[in-house]
Amino acid sequence: MMTQILIVGATSAMARGCAFAWAAQRQRLLLAGRDRDELERLAADLRVRYHTTVAVTDIDLDDPCPRDAWLEALETEHGHVDGLLLAAGWMPDGDAMRRGEPALRVLQRNLTGPVALLNAFADRCEQRKHGFIVGIASVAGDRGRQSNYVYGAAKGGLAIYLAGLRNRLAAVGVPVLTVKPGFVDTRMTFGLPGLFLVADPFRVGEVIVKAQAAGRNEIYVPGFWRLILLIIRNVPEFIFKRLKL
Ligand SMILES: NC(=O)c1ccc[n+]([C@@H]2O[C@H](COP(=O)([O-])OP(=O)(O)OC[C@H]3O[C@@H](n4cnc5c(N)ncnc54)[C@H](OP(=O)(O)O)[C@@H]3O)[C@@H](O)[C@H]2O)c1
């Protein structure tokens, strides 16, 4: 069945991977983000390659505008949104994250901004008994580490939020998928020291689209991160707090 999927943070490398995989299935796409020129370029590319309908729209998660009104206007212009991929996120370097203003921005872009949008979309899904949600959290949310605990707190909070949403929307048959990527080769991680087992963002996108179609609840991508995080979560705190991570 053809659906219209809203991709928030569509310029993200992983979101592009999802967009290509969905466009190949001839799904209609609504690409949302801050960089209008880049969104238009991506939309044109997808239309030429896959002959599917692709529209673009502006969204800035820093903007506190009411998201139910935003969604209403979007659907009036483009028709019903059936699925939502929340791919937007932001991670400054560890030092910056500890300071007041950037720390709050990390929480806004990775947690409170997404929650405001997902709350509004979830209400629509619940009323219609239809739709799906995919949210990109992170392995960083599974345990706090000194190098990025503000980002980790936001992503961990998002993962808990998505689990609650999944629990709420299961009653109306609306699936919610939580994605926890490890290190992925994107703008966000470019030049960062100490990366290992870095994944290709297009491959990650394909995995996300397949997992959504299969009705999965939570995935680690690549899958071996599930085992790595199982070990990390189980290191006793009296040892963990002494590690330089
Ligand atoms: N890369 C990794 O290793 C990794 C690992 C785990 C989880 N993640 C998560 O995966 C998701 C995709 O990230 P990525 O690695 O593909 O990074 P990316 O290429 O840097 O993409 C980040 C996206 O977030 C958007 N964004 C940032 N602030 C925004 C705001 N205020 N309003 C709306 N959009 C905003 C960016 O839009 P602009 O183009 O306008 O800046 C961009 O589309 C993120 O949620 C990230 O936290 C990444």
GROMACS .gro file of C-alpha atoms and ligand atoms in nm:
model
  293
    1MET     CA    1   0.000   0.000   0.000
    2MET     CA    2   0.133   0.346  -0.087
    3THR     CA    3   0.177   0.573   0.213
    4GLN     CA    4   0.301   0.925   0.274
    5ILE     CA    5   0.599   0.935   0.509
    6LEU     CA    6   0.720   1.249   0.685
    7ILE     CA    7   1.096   1.249   0.741
    8VAL     CA    8   1.209   1.502   1.001
    9GLY     CA    9   1.580   1.579   0.970
   10ALA     CA   10   1.572   1.458   0.610
   11THR     CA   11   1.918   1.600   0.529
   12SER     CA   12   2.072   1.355   0.779
   13ALA     CA   13   2.277   1.084   0.613
   14MET     CA   14   2.080   0.804   0.778
   15ALA     CA   15   1.750   0.967   0.684
   16ARG     CA   16   1.868   0.982   0.323
   17GLY     CA   17   1.929   0.608   0.336
   18CYS     CA   18   1.570   0.558   0.454
   19ALA     CA   19   1.435   0.802   0.192
   20PHE     CA   20   1.608   0.613  -0.090
   21ALA     CA   21   1.478   0.277   0.037
   22TRP     CA   22   1.120   0.406   0.075
   23ALA     CA   23   1.128   0.589  -0.259
   24ALA     CA   24   1.239   0.264  -0.425
   25GLN     CA   25   0.911   0.116  -0.293
   26ARG     CA   26   0.731   0.417  -0.450
   27GLN     CA   27   0.622   0.557  -0.112
   28ARG     CA   28   0.531   0.927  -0.113
   29LEU     CA   29   0.774   1.134   0.091
   30LEU     CA   30   0.759   1.463   0.276
   31LEU     CA   31   1.111   1.584   0.353
   32ALA     CA   32   1.127   1.822   0.650
   33GLY     CA   33   1.423   2.019   0.777
   34ARG     CA   34   1.596   2.355   0.807
   35ASP     CA   35   1.806   2.359   0.490
   36ARG     CA   36   1.550   2.425   0.215
   37ASP     CA   37   1.802   2.422  -0.073
   38GLU     CA   38   1.945   2.085   0.030
   39LEU     CA   39   1.596   1.941   0.080
   40GLU     CA   40   1.495   2.055  -0.271
   41ARG     CA   41   1.811   1.896  -0.417
   42LEU     CA   42   1.739   1.568  -0.239
   43ALA     CA   43   1.373   1.574  -0.347
   44ALA     CA   44   1.468   1.633  -0.711
   45ASP     CA   45   1.717   1.346  -0.700
   46LEU     CA   46   1.457   1.107  -0.552
   47ARG     CA   47   1.191   1.208  -0.807
   48VAL     CA   48   1.426   1.150  -1.102
   49ARG     CA   49   1.552   0.815  -0.972
   50TYR     CA   50   1.227   0.664  -0.847
   51HIS     CA   51   0.940   0.857  -1.016
   52THR     CA   52   0.767   0.901  -0.683
   53THR     CA   53   0.600   1.203  -0.521
   54VAL     CA   54   0.837   1.397  -0.297
   55ALA     CA   55   0.755   1.732  -0.132
   56VAL     CA   56   0.958   1.945   0.107
   57THR     CA   57   0.864   2.146   0.412
   58ASP     CA   58   1.037   2.356   0.678
   59ILE     CA   59   1.079   2.254   1.039
   60ASP     CA   60   1.314   2.377   1.311
   61LEU     CA   61   1.290   2.179   1.636
   62ASP     CA   62   1.423   2.484   1.823
   63ASP     CA   63   1.100   2.662   1.734
   64PRO     CA   64   0.841   2.623   2.015
   65CYS     CA   65   0.542   2.652   1.775
   66PRO     CA   66   0.242   2.425   1.854
   67ARG     CA   67   0.301   2.108   1.656
   68ASP     CA   68  -0.064   2.006   1.621
   69ALA     CA   69  -0.128   2.328   1.425
   70TRP     CA   70   0.190   2.265   1.226
   71LEU     CA   71   0.072   1.912   1.136
   72GLU     CA   72  -0.277   2.038   1.051
   73ALA     CA   73  -0.133   2.291   0.805
   74LEU     CA   74   0.102   2.030   0.660
   75GLU     CA   75  -0.179   1.780   0.600
   76THR     CA   76  -0.406   2.049   0.453
   77GLU     CA   77  -0.136   2.119   0.194
   78HIS     CA   78   0.000   1.769   0.129
   79GLY     CA   79  -0.264   1.518   0.248
   80HIS     CA   80  -0.255   1.263   0.530
   81VAL     CA   81   0.075   1.169   0.683
   82ASP     CA   82   0.082   0.792   0.742
   83GLY     CA   83   0.426   0.750   0.894
   84LEU     CA   84   0.685   0.967   1.067
   85LEU     CA   85   1.061   0.916   1.085
   86LEU     CA   86   1.228   1.133   1.346
   87ALA     CA   87   1.592   1.147   1.238
   88ALA     CA   88   1.690   1.499   1.352
   89GLY     CA   89   1.946   1.528   1.627
   90TRP     CA   90   2.244   1.731   1.739
   91MET     CA   91   2.567   1.649   1.921
   92PRO     CA   92   2.828   1.921   1.982
   93ASP     CA   93   3.166   1.823   2.123
   94GLY     CA   94   3.177   1.697   2.481
   95ASP     CA   95   3.315   2.016   2.641
   96ALA     CA   96   3.055   2.241   2.479
   97MET     CA   97   2.779   2.006   2.592
   98ARG     CA   98   2.857   2.062   2.959
   99ARG     CA   99   2.791   2.438   2.938
  100GLY     CA  100   2.452   2.598   3.000
  101GLU     CA  101   2.318   2.709   2.664
  102PRO     CA  102   2.450   2.425   2.440
  103ALA     CA  103   2.337   2.168   2.699
  104LEU     CA  104   1.982   2.301   2.682
  105ARG     CA  105   1.999   2.303   2.302
  106VAL     CA  106   2.107   1.937   2.305
  107LEU     CA  107   1.797   1.856   2.512
  108GLN     CA  108   1.574   2.068   2.288
  109ARG     CA  109   1.693   1.914   1.959
  110ASN     CA  110   1.715   1.553   2.075
  111LEU     CA  111   1.432   1.529   2.327
  112THR     CA  112   1.187   1.811   2.398
  113GLY     CA  113   1.148   1.929   2.036
  114PRO     CA  114   1.094   1.571   1.912
  115VAL     CA  115   0.852   1.495   2.199
  116ALA     CA  116   0.636   1.800   2.112
  117LEU     CA  117   0.611   1.680   1.752
  118LEU     CA  118   0.560   1.312   1.832
  119ASN     CA  119   0.290   1.392   2.091
  120ALA     CA  120   0.091   1.575   1.822
  121PHE     CA  121   0.145   1.302   1.562
  122ALA     CA  122   0.063   1.023   1.809
  123ASP     CA  123  -0.277   1.183   1.884
  124ARG     CA  124  -0.359   1.175   1.511
  125CYS     CA  125  -0.248   0.813   1.480
  126GLU     CA  126  -0.456   0.716   1.782
  127GLN     CA  127  -0.770   0.887   1.648
  128ARG     CA  128  -0.725   0.729   1.303
  129LYS     CA  129  -0.608   0.391   1.436
  130HIS     CA  130  -0.351   0.412   1.161
  131GLY     CA  131   0.010   0.512   1.105
  132PHE     CA  132   0.360   0.432   1.223
  133ILE     CA  133   0.645   0.606   1.403
  134VAL     CA  134   1.020   0.552   1.382
  135GLY     CA  135   1.250   0.742   1.618
  136ILE     CA  136   1.630   0.745   1.605
  137ALA     CA  137   1.775   0.735   1.957
  138SER     CA  138   2.132   0.611   2.018
  139VAL     CA  139   2.346   0.357   2.200
  140ALA     CA  140   2.469   0.667   2.389
  141GLY     CA  141   2.136   0.663   2.575
  142ASP     CA  142   2.196   0.320   2.729
  143ARG     CA  143   2.451   0.431   2.992
  144GLY     CA  144   2.591   0.770   3.093
  145ARG     CA  145   2.957   0.830   3.005
  146GLN     CA  146   3.166   1.138   3.088
  147SER     CA  147   3.233   1.218   2.720
  148ASN     CA  148   2.869   1.277   2.619
  149TYR     CA  149   2.624   1.236   2.905
  150VAL     CA  150   2.402   1.533   2.813
  151TYR     CA  151   2.346   1.393   2.464
  152GLY     CA  152   2.317   1.045   2.620
  153ALA     CA  153   2.053   1.171   2.864
  154ALA     CA  154   1.851   1.322   2.578
  155LYS     CA  155   1.872   1.005   2.367
  156GLY     CA  156   1.802   0.782   2.668
  157GLY     CA  157   1.499   0.999   2.745
  158LEU     CA  158   1.384   0.971   2.384
  159ALA     CA  159   1.416   0.592   2.397
  160ILE     CA  160   1.202   0.576   2.714
  161TYR     CA  161   0.949   0.813   2.556
  162LEU     CA  162   0.929   0.593   2.243
  163ALA     CA  163   0.882   0.281   2.458
  164GLY     CA  164   0.591   0.451   2.635
  165LEU     CA  165   0.441   0.560   2.304
  166ARG     CA  166   0.472   0.203   2.173
  167ASN     CA  167   0.290   0.077   2.482
  168ARG     CA  168   0.013   0.338   2.436
  169LEU     CA  169  -0.033   0.295   2.060
  170ALA     CA  170  -0.018  -0.086   2.053
  171ALA     CA  171  -0.389  -0.082   2.147
  172VAL     CA  172  -0.475   0.090   1.816
  173GLY     CA  173  -0.231  -0.110   1.601
  174VAL     CA  174   0.017   0.174   1.543
  175PRO     CA  175   0.375   0.044   1.557
  176VAL     CA  176   0.658   0.246   1.709
  177LEU     CA  177   1.017   0.151   1.624
  178THR     CA  178   1.313   0.269   1.835
  179VAL     CA  179   1.643   0.274   1.648
  180LYS     CA  180   1.971   0.271   1.840
  181PRO     CA  181   2.262   0.321   1.601
  182GLY     CA  182   2.623   0.273   1.706
  183PHE     CA  183   2.885   0.483   1.527
  184VAL     CA  184   2.772   0.581   1.178
  185ASP     CA  185   2.977   0.766   0.917
  186THR     CA  186   2.787   1.098   0.900
  187ARG     CA  187   2.840   1.472   0.940
  188MET     CA  188   2.775   1.427   1.314
  189THR     CA  189   3.072   1.196   1.368
  190PHE     CA  190   3.307   1.339   1.102
  191GLY     CA  191   3.658   1.386   1.246
  192LEU     CA  192   3.571   1.258   1.595
  193PRO     CA  193   3.854   1.065   1.762
  194GLY     CA  194   3.819   0.709   1.894
  195LEU     CA  195   3.548   0.583   1.658
  196PHE     CA  196   3.537   0.212   1.578
  197LEU     CA  197   3.310  -0.027   1.387
  198VAL     CA  198   3.174   0.272   1.193
  199ALA     CA  199   2.870   0.185   0.978
  200ASP     CA  200   2.763   0.310   0.636
  201PRO     CA  201   2.459   0.545   0.675
  202PHE     CA  202   2.284   0.416   0.361
  203ARG     CA  203   2.308   0.058   0.484
  204VAL     CA  204   2.172   0.176   0.822
  205GLY     CA  205   1.881   0.342   0.639
  206GLU     CA  206   1.798   0.018   0.455
  207VAL     CA  207   1.805  -0.174   0.784
  208ILE     CA  208   1.568   0.079   0.945
  209VAL     CA  209   1.316   0.056   0.658
  210LYS     CA  210   1.321  -0.326   0.668
  211ALA     CA  211   1.282  -0.329   1.048
  212GLN     CA  212   0.982  -0.095   1.026
  213ALA     CA  213   0.816  -0.315   0.763
  214ALA     CA  214   0.879  -0.621   0.981
  215GLY     CA  215   0.706  -0.457   1.279
  216ARG     CA  216   1.017  -0.459   1.501
  217ASN     CA  217   1.001  -0.269   1.832
  218GLU     CA  218   1.365  -0.177   1.895
  219ILE     CA  219   1.679  -0.234   1.691
  220TYR     CA  220   2.048  -0.173   1.742
  221VAL     CA  221   2.225  -0.099   1.411
  222PRO     CA  222   2.447  -0.274   1.327
  223GLY     CA  223   2.301  -0.556   1.536
  224PHE     CA  224   2.625  -0.641   1.721
  225TRP     CA  225   2.581  -0.320   1.926
  226ARG     CA  226   2.308  -0.499   2.123
  227LEU     CA  227   2.571  -0.735   2.265
  228ILE     CA  228   2.824  -0.455   2.321
  229LEU     CA  229   2.567  -0.252   2.513
  230LEU     CA  230   2.454  -0.555   2.710
  231ILE     CA  231   2.810  -0.586   2.835
  232ILE     CA  232   2.850  -0.210   2.895
  233ARG     CA  233   2.523  -0.189   3.090
  234ASN     CA  234   2.632  -0.477   3.313
  235VAL     CA  235   2.974  -0.343   3.417
  236PRO     CA  236   2.938  -0.275   3.791
  237GLU     CA  237   2.916   0.096   3.872
  238PHE     CA  238   3.216   0.090   4.110
  239ILE     CA  239   3.431  -0.015   3.810
  240PHE     CA  240   3.246   0.184   3.543
  241LYS     CA  241   3.284   0.518   3.723
  242ARG     CA  242   3.665   0.483   3.709
  243LEU     CA  243   3.679   0.419   3.333
  244LYS     CA  244   3.773   0.699   3.090
  245LEU     CA  245   3.482   0.668   2.849
  246LIG     N1  246   2.617   0.939   1.340
  246LIG     C1  247   2.614   0.859   1.445
  246LIG     O1  248   2.714   0.789   1.476
  246LIG     C2  249   2.489   0.847   1.528
  246LIG     C3  250   2.485   0.746   1.626
  246LIG     C4  251   2.370   0.731   1.701
  246LIG     C5  252   2.259   0.811   1.678
  246LIG     N2  253   2.266   0.911   1.583
  246LIG     C6  254   2.145   0.989   1.561
  246LIG     O2  255   2.101   0.963   1.428
  246LIG     C7  256   2.022   1.072   1.379
  246LIG     C8  257   2.072   1.113   1.243
  246LIG     O3  258   2.200   1.175   1.259
  246LIG     P1  259   2.319   1.169   1.155
  246LIG     O4  260   2.429   1.095   1.216
  246LIG     O5  261   2.267   1.125   1.021
  246LIG     O6  262   2.366   1.319   1.159
  246LIG     P2  263   2.351   1.446   1.066
  246LIG     O7  264   2.385   1.406   0.926
  246LIG     O8  265   2.428   1.552   1.135
  246LIG     O9  266   2.196   1.481   1.073
  246LIG     C9  267   2.138   1.552   1.178
  246LIG    C10  268   2.004   1.602   1.127
  246LIG    O10  269   1.938   1.672   1.232
  246LIG    C11  270   1.890   1.794   1.178
  246LIG     N3  271   1.873   1.896   1.282
  246LIG    C12  272   1.965   1.939   1.373
  246LIG     N4  273   1.912   2.037   1.448
  246LIG    C13  274   1.783   2.055   1.405
  246LIG    C14  275   1.676   2.141   1.442
  246LIG     N5  276   1.689   2.233   1.539
  246LIG     N6  277   1.559   2.131   1.375
  246LIG    C15  278   1.543   2.042   1.276
  246LIG     N7  279   1.640   1.958   1.235
  246LIG    C16  280   1.759   1.965   1.299
  246LIG    C17  281   1.996   1.833   1.076
  246LIG    O11  282   1.944   1.932   0.990
  246LIG     P3  283   2.036   2.045   0.917
  246LIG    O12  284   2.079   1.984   0.786
  246LIG    O13  285   1.945   2.160   0.902
  246LIG    O14  286   2.154   2.072   1.010
  246LIG    C18  287   2.017   1.698   1.010
  246LIG    O15  288   1.915   1.671   0.918
  246LIG    C19  289   2.035   1.182   1.486
  246LIG    O16  290   1.922   1.180   1.568
  246LIG    C20  291   2.157   1.139   1.566
  246LIG    O17  292   2.154   1.190   1.696
  246LIG    C21  293   2.378   0.929   1.508
   0.00000   0.00000   0.00000
